[in-house]
Short mmCIF file of C-alpha atoms in Angstrom, two decimals:
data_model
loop_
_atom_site.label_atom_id
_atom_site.label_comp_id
_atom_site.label_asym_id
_atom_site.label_seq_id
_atom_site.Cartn_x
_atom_site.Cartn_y
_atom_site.Cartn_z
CA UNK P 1 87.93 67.79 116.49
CA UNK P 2 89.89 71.00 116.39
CA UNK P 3 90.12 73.11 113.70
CA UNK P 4 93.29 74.83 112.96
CA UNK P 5 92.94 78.50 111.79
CA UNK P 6 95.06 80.34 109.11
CA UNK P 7 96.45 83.47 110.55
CA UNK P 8 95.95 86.73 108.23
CA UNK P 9 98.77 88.40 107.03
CA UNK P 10 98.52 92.38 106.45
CA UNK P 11 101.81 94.54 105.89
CA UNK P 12 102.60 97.66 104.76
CA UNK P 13 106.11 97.95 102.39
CA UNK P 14 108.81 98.03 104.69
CA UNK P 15 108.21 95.97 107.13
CA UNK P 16 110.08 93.22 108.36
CA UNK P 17 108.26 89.34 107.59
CA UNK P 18 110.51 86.97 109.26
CA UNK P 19 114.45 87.40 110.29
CA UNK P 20 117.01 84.94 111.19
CA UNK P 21 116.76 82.73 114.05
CA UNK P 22 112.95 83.09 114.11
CA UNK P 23 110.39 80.18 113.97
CA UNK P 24 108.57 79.53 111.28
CA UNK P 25 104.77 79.63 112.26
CA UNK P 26 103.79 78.01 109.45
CA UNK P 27 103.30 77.85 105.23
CA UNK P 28 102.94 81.62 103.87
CA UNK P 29 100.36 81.95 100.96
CA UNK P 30 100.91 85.66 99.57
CA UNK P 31 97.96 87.02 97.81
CA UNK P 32 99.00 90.35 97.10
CA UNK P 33 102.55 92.01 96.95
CA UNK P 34 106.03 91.48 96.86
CA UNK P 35 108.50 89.86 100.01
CA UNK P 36 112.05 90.14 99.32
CA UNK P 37 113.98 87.56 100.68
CA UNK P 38 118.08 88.37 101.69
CA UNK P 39 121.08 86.99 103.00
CA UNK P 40 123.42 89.92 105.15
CA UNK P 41 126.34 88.56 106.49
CA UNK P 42 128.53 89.80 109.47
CA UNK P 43 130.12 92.30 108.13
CA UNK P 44 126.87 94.48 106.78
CA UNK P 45 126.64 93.14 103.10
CA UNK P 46 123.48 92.19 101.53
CA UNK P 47 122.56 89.79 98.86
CA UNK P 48 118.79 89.44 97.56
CA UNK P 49 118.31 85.48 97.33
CA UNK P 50 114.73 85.71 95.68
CA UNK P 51 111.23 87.37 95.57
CA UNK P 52 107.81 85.80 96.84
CA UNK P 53 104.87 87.10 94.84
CA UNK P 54 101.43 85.68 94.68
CA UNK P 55 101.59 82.02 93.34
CA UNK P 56 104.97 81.83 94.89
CA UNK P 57 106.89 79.54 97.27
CA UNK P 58 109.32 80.90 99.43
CA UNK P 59 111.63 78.68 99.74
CA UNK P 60 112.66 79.67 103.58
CA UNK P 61 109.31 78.52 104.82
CA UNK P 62 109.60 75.79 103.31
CA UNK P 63 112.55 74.35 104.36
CA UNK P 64 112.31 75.42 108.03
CA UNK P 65 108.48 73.15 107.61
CA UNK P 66 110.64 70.46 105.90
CA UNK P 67 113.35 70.65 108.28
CA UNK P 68 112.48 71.67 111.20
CA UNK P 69 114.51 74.27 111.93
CA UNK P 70 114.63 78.58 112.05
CA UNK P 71 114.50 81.03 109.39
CA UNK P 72 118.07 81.81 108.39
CA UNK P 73 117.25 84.69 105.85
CA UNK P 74 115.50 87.32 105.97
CA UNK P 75 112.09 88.39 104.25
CA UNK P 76 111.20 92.17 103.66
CA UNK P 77 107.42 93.23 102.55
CA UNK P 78 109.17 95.24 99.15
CA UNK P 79 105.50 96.16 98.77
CA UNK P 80 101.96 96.44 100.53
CA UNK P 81 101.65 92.43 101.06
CA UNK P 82 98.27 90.78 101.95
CA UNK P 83 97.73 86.37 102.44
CA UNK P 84 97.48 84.10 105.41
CA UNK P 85 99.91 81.69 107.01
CA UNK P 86 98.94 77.75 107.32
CA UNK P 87 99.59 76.40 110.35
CA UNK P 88 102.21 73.90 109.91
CA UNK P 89 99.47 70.77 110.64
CA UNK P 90 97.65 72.11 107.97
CA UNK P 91 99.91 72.31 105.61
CA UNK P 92 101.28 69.06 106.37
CA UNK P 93 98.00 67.31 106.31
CA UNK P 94 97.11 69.26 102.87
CA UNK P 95 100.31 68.04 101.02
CA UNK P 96 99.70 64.31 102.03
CA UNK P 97 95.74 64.36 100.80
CA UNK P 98 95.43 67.36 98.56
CA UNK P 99 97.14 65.89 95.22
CA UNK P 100 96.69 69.78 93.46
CA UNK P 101 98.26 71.25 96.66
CA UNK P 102 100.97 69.04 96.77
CA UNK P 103 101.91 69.01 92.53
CA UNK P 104 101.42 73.09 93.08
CA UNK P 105 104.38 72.98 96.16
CA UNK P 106 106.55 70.76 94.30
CA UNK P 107 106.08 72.89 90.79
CA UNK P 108 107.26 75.84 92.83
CA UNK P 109 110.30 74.41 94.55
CA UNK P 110 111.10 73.01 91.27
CA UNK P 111 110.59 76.62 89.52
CA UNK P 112 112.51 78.39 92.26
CA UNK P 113 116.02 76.25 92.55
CA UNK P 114 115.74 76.81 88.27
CA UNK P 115 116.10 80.32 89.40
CA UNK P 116 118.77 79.41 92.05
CA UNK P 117 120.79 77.78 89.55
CA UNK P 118 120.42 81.13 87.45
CA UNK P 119 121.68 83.15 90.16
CA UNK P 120 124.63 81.14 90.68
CA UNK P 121 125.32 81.35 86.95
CA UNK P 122 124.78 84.69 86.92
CA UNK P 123 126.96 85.22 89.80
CA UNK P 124 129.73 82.88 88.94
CA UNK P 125 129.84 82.89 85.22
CA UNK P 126 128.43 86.63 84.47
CA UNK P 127 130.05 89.86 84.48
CA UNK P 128 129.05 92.54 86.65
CA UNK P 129 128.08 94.55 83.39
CA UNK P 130 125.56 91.96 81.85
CA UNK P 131 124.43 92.11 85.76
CA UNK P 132 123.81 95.16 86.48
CA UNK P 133 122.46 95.92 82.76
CA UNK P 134 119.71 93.00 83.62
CA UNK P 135 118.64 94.97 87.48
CA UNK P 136 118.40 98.30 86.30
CA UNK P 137 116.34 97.02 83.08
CA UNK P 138 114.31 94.94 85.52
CA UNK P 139 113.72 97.94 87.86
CA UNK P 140 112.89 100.60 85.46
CA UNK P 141 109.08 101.39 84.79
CA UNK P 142 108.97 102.29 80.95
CA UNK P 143 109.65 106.26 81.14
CA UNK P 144 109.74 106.22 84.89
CA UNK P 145 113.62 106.48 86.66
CA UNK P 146 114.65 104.11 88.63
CA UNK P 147 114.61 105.26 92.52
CA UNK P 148 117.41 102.65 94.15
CA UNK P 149 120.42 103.32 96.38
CA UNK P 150 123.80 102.10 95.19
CA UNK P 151 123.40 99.65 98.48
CA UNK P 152 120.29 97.97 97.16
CA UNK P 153 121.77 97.78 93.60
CA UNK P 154 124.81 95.99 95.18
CA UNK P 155 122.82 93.97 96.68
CA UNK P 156 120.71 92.19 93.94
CA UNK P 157 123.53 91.62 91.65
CA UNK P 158 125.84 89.98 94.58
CA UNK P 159 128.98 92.74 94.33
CA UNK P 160 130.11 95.40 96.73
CA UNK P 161 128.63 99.28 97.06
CA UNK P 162 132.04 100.80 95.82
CA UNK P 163 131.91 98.54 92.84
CA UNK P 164 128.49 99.17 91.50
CA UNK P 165 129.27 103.01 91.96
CA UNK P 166 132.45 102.63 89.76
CA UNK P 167 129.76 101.03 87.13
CA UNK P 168 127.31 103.40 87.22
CA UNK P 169 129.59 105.80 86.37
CA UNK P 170 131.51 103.84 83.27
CA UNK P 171 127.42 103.67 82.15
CA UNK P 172 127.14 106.99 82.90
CA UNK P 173 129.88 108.20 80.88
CA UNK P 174 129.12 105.90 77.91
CA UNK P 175 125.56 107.60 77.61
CA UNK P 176 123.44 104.58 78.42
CA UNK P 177 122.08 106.29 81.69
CA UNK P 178 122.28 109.65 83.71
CA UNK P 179 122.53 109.46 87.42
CA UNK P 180 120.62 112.25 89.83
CA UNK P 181 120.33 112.31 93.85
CA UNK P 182 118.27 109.38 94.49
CA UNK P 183 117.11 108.28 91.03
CA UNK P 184 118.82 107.23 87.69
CA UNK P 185 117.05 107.68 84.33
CA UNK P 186 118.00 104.99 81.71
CA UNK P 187 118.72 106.79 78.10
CA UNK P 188 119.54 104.14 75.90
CA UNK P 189 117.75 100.61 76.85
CA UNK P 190 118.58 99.26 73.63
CA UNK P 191 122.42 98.99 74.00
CA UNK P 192 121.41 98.07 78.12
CA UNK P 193 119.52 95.00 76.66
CA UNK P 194 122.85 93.90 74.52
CA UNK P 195 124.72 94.64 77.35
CA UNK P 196 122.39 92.10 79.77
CA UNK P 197 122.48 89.74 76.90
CA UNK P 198 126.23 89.63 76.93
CA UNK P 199 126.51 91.31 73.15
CA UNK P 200 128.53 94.10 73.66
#
């Protein structure tokens, strides 16, 4: 009988995983790094859907498995990534006999539409401020500055370039942050951590 191989996966941060319209080769187990996972539509705007680390489904894979069907996002090594893809009879085979494989899928398509259902809250029920308060917290290293382009901002709290500048500036003036070419140094976390929490 044949044995199906898993395929190594070895990228440096930057490069491209999987893009719309491609063919999923089979189920991605990440052992090291970070994929970002994005949505760009027509006319050149981004919005970050989710992050694969180790332990992590992405959700993509999936449901192009499930369903048959192409990639529709796209996925983005954010760092140095390092796992293996299953070929799709593997993976298939291993979620009908393997009952820890199978309850460890179905935990993390459970855990990531809980964080689906955040984004859309987030998104539809959350003010850009408590937003962007929550990235730039979630980006910044303790005394390290946060090195991210307006763009990239934009895109993980679902708003347009021009808006998140306007922000950044309002911050900037209130003291909670100073803003340099390329970086942004947060002053005053503790009134960025009301702001996320929707107390101010």
């Amino acid at each position: 009988m044949q044995v199906e191989k898993t395929t190594p996966v070895n990228l440096k941060a930057g490069k491209l995983v999987f893009r719309p319209g491609e063919a999923c080769p089979g189920f991605l187990k990440l052992s090291r790094g970070t994929i970002r996972v994005s949505l760009t539509s027509d006319a050149g705007r981004e919005v970050v859907l989710y992050r694969v680390r180790p332990g992590g489904l992405c959700l993509q894979t999936f449901s192009c498995l499930i369903n048959g069907r192409n990639y529709a996002a796209e996925g983005v090594a954010e760092t140095d990534i390092e796992g293996e893809i299953l070929p799709a009879a593997v993976f298939f085979r291993l979620l009908d006999s393997d009952d820890a494989f199978r309850m460890s899928v179905l935990a993390a398509v459970a855990e990531r539409f809980e964080e689906f259902e955040q984004r859309v809250e987030d998104v539809a029920l959350t003010g850009l401020d408590a937003r962007l308060a929550r990235v730039l917290l979630a980006l910044a290293a303790p005394g390290l500055p946060i090195s991210s382009t307006h763009e990239a901002l934009a895109a993980e709290t679902a708003s347009g370039r021009a808006v998140v500048s306007r922000k950044l500036a309002e911050f900037e003036r209130s003291g909670l942050l100073v803003r340099t070419r390329g970086r942004i140094d947060l002053l005053d976390r503790k009134r960025l951590e009301q702001i996320a929490a929707g107390n101010v």
